[in-house]
Short mmCIF file of C-alpha atoms in Angstrom, two decimals:
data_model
loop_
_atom_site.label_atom_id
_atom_site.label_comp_id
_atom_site.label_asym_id
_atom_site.label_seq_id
_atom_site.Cartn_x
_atom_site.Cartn_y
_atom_site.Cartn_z
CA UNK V 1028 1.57 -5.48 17.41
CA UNK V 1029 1.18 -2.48 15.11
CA UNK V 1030 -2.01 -1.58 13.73
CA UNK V 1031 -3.24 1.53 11.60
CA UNK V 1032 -6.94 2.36 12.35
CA UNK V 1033 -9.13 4.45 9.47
CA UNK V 1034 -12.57 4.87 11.62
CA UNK V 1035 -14.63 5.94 8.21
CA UNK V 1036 -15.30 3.48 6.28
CA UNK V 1037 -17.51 5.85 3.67
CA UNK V 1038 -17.18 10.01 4.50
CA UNK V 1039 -19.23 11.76 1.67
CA UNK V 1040 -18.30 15.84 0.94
CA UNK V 1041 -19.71 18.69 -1.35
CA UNK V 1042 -17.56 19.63 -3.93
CA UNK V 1043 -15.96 22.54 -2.34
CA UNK V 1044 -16.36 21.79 1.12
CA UNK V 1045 -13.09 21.13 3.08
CA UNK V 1046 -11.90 17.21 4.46
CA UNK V 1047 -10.67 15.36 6.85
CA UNK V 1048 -9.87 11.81 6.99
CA UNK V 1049 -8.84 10.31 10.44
CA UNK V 1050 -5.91 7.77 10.87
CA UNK V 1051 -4.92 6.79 14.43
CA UNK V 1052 -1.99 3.91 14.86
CA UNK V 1053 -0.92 2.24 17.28
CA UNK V 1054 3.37 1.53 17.01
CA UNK V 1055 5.91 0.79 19.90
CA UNK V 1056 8.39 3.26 17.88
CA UNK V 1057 8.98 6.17 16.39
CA UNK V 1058 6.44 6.10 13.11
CA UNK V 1059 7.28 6.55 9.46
CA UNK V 1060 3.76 7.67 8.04
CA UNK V 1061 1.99 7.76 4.78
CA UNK V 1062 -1.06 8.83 2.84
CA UNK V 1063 -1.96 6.62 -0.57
CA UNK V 1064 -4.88 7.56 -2.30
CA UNK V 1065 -6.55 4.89 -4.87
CA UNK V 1066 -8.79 5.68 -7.93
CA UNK V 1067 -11.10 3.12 -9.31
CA UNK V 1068 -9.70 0.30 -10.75
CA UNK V 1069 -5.42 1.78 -10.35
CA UNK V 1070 -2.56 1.51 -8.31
CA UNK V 1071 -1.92 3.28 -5.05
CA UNK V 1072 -0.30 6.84 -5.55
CA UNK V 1073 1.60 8.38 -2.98
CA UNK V 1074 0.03 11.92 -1.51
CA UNK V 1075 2.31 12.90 1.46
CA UNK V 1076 4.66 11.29 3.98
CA UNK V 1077 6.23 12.56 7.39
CA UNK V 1078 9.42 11.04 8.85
CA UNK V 1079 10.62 13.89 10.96
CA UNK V 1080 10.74 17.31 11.50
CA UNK V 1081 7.98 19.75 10.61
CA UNK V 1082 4.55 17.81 11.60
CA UNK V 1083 2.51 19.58 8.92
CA UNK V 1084 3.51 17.90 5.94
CA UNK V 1085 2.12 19.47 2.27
CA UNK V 1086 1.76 16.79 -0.53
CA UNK V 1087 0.45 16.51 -3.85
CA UNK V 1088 -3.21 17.59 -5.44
CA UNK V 1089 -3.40 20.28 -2.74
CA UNK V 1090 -3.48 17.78 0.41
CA UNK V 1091 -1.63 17.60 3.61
CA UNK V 1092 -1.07 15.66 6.92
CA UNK V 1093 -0.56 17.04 10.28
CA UNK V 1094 1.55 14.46 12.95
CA UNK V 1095 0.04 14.97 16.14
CA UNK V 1096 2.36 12.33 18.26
CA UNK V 1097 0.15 12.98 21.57
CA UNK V 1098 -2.62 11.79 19.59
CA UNK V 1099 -0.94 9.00 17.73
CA UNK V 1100 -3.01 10.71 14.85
CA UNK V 1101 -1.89 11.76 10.60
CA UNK V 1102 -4.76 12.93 9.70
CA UNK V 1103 -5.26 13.75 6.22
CA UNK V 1104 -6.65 17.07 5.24
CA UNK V 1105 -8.00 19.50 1.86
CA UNK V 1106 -9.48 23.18 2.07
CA UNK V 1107 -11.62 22.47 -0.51
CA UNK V 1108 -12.65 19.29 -2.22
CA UNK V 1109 -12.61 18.55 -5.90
CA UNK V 1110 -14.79 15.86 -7.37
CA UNK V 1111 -11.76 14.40 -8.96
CA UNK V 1112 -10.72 13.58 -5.66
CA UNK V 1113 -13.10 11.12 -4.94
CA UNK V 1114 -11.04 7.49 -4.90
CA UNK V 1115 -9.82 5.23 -1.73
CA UNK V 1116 -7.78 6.73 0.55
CA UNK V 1117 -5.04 4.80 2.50
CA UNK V 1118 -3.11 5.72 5.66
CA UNK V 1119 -0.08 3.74 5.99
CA UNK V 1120 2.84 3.36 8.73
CA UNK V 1121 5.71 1.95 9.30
CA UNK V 1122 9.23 1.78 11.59
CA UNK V 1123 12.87 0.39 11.50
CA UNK V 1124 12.77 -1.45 14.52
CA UNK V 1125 9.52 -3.64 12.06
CA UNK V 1126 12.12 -3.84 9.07
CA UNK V 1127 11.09 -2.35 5.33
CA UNK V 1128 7.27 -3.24 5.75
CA UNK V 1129 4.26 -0.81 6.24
CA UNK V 1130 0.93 -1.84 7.88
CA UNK V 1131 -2.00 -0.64 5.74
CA UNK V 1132 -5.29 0.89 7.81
CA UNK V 1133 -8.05 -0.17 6.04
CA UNK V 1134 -9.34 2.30 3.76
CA UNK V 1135 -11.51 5.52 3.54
CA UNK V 1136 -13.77 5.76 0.40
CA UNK V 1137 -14.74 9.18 -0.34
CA UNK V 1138 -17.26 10.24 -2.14
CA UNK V 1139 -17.63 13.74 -3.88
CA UNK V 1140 -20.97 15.51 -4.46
CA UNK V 1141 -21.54 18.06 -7.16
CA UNK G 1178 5.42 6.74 -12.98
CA UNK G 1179 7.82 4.05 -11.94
CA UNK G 1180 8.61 1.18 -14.26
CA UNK G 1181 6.10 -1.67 -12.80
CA UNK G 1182 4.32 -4.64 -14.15
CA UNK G 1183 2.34 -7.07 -13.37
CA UNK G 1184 0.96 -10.12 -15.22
CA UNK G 1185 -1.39 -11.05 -15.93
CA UNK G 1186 -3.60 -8.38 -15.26
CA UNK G 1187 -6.62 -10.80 -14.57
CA UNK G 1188 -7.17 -14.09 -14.01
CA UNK G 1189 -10.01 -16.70 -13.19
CA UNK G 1190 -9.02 -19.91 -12.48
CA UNK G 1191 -10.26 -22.89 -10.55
CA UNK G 1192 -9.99 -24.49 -6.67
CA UNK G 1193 -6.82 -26.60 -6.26
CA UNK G 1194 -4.53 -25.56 -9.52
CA UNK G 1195 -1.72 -23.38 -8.57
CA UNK G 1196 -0.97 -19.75 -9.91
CA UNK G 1197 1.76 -17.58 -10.39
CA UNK G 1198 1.65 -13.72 -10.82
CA UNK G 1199 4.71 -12.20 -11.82
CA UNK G 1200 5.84 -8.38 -10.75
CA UNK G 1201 8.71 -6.77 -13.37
CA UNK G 1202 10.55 -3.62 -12.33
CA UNK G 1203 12.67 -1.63 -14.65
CA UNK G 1204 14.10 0.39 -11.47
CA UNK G 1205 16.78 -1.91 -10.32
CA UNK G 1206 15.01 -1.36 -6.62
CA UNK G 1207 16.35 -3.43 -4.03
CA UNK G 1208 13.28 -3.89 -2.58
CA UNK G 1209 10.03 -5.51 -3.92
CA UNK G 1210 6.78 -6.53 -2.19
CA UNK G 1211 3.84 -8.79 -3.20
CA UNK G 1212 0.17 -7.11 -1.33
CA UNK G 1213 -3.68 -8.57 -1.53
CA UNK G 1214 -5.78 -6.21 -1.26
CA UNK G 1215 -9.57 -7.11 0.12
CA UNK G 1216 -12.59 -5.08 1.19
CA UNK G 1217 -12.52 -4.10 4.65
CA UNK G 1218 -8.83 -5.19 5.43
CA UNK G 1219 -6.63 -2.36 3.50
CA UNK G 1220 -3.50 -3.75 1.88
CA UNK G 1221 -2.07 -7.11 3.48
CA UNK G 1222 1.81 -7.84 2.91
CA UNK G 1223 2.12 -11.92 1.49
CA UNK G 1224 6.00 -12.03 1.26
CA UNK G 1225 8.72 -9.26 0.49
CA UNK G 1226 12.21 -9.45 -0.87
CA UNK G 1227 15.26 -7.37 -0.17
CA UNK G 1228 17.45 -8.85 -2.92
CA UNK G 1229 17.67 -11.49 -5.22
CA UNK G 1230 17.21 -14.54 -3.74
CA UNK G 1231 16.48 -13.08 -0.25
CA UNK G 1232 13.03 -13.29 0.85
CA UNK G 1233 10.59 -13.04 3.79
CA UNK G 1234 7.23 -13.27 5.04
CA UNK G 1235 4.76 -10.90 5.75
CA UNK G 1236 1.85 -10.92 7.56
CA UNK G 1237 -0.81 -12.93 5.33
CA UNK G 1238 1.67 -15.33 3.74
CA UNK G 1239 0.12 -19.05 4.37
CA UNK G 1240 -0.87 -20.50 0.99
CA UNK G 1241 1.86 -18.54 -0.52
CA UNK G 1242 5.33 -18.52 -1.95
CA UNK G 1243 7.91 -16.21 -3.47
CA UNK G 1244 11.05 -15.71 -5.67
CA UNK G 1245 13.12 -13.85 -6.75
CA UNK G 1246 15.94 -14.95 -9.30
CA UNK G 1247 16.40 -11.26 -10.85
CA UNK G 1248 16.58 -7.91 -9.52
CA UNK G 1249 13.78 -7.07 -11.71
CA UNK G 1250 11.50 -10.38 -11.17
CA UNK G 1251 9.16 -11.21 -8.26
CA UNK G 1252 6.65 -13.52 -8.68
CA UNK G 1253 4.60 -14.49 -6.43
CA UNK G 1254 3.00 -18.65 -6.83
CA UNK G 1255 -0.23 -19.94 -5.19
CA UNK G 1256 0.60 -23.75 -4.80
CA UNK G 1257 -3.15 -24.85 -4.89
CA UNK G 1258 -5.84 -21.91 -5.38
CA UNK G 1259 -8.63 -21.80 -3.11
CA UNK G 1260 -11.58 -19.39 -2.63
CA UNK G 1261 -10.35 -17.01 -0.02
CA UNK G 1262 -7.81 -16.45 -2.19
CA UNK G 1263 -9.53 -13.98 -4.45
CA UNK G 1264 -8.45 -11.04 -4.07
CA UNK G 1265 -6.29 -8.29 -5.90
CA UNK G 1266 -2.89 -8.50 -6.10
CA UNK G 1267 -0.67 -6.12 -5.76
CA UNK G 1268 3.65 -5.46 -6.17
CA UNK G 1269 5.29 -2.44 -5.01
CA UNK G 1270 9.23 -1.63 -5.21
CA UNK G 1271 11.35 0.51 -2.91
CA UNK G 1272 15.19 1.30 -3.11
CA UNK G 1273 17.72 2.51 -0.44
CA UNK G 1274 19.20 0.67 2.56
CA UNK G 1275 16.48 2.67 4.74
CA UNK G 1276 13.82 1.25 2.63
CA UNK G 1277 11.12 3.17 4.71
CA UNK G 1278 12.76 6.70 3.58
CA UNK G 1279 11.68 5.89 0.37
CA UNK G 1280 8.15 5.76 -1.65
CA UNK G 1281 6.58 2.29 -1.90
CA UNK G 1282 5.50 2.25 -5.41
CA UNK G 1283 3.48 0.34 -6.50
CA UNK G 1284 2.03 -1.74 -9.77
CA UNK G 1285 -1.81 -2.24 -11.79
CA UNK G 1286 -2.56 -4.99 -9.95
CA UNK G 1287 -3.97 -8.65 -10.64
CA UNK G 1288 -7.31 -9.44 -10.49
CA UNK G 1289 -7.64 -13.00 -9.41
CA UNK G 1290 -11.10 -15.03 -8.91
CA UNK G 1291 -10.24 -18.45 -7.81
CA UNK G 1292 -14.06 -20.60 -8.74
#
């Protein structure tokens, strides 16, 4: 079956300081992968999303995702971390051969110090 | 943002009487989903829909059911509440044949406590 992993549970940064949040899934196909960040209390909010072609993907707020298919990795990345940016942060994946669906990893919570 | 809704926006209501949550879209998407969304677990699909009418399970649907008489209406019914049921409750929407290509997007949410 296909399952999205998110191994941090809590990661706390300095302001400033550069991220990285880890997803790793596990899919019999060829993946369809998102990032969805979460503030407190809102929606999800699409950041970035890779279906083909480059596997460095830029997406919104200064974020971006590198594909690493060797790895079965889309890690999530920022140079330099605003304290705005602290919120939930989901990775998300999904194929044709498993219909319209995606399978949600659990969830990174991210924490910002000033 | 897309047009989404969701109502009510919270809810407490007691073991055994049923619920329903209701999801409006002003996007004419194809595509609409119904999500919980717990502490530890990420976002869990209930049921989905790919048209009016046409509906389907998902991975977390037991205790649950769906319809969908409008393009822009999902709602989503718990027959008889029970605890583990508490949870937030989100809809998303999606358009296009190749449903995947596009965004998920997605609604508030309902916060539901079931006493």
């Amino acid at each position: 079956a296909q399952s999205v992993t998110q191994p941090d549970i809590h990661i706390t940064v300095s302001e400033g300081a550069s991220l990285e949040l880890r997803c790793n899934y596990s899919y019999g196909a060829t993946p369809y992968l998102f990032w969805y960040v979460q503030s407190p209390g809102q929606g999800l909010q699409l950041l970035l999303k890779y279906f083909s072609g480059d596997t460095l993907v830029q997406g919104i707020k200064g974020f971006e995702a590198e594909f690493k298919r060797s790895q079965s990795s889309f890690n999530l990345r920022k140079p330099s971390v605003h304290w705005s940016d602290a919120a939930e942060y989901f990775c998300a994946v999904g194929a044709e051969e498993y219909g319209n669906k995606l399978v949600f990893g659990a969830g990174t919570i991210l924490r910002v110090k000033s | 943002d897309a047009g989404i809704t969701q109502s009510p926006r919270h809810k407490v209501t007691e073991t055994g009487t049923p619920v329903t949550l209701r999801c409006h879209q002003t996007e004419n998407h194809r595509y609409m989903y119904w999500y919980r969304q717990d502490p530890g677990h990420g976002l869990r699909l209930i049921h989905y829909s790919y048209g009016v009418k046409d509906t389907d399970k998902g991975e977390v649907s037991d205790g649950y059911s769906v319809s969908r008489s409008k393009t822009e209406d999902f709602l989503l019914t718990l027959e008889s509440a029970t605890s583990s049921q508490t949870s937030v409750y989100f809809c998303a929407i999606s358009d296009q044949e190749r449903a995947l290509l596009n965004t998920q997007y997605f609604g508030p949410g309902t916060r539901l406590t079931v006493l």
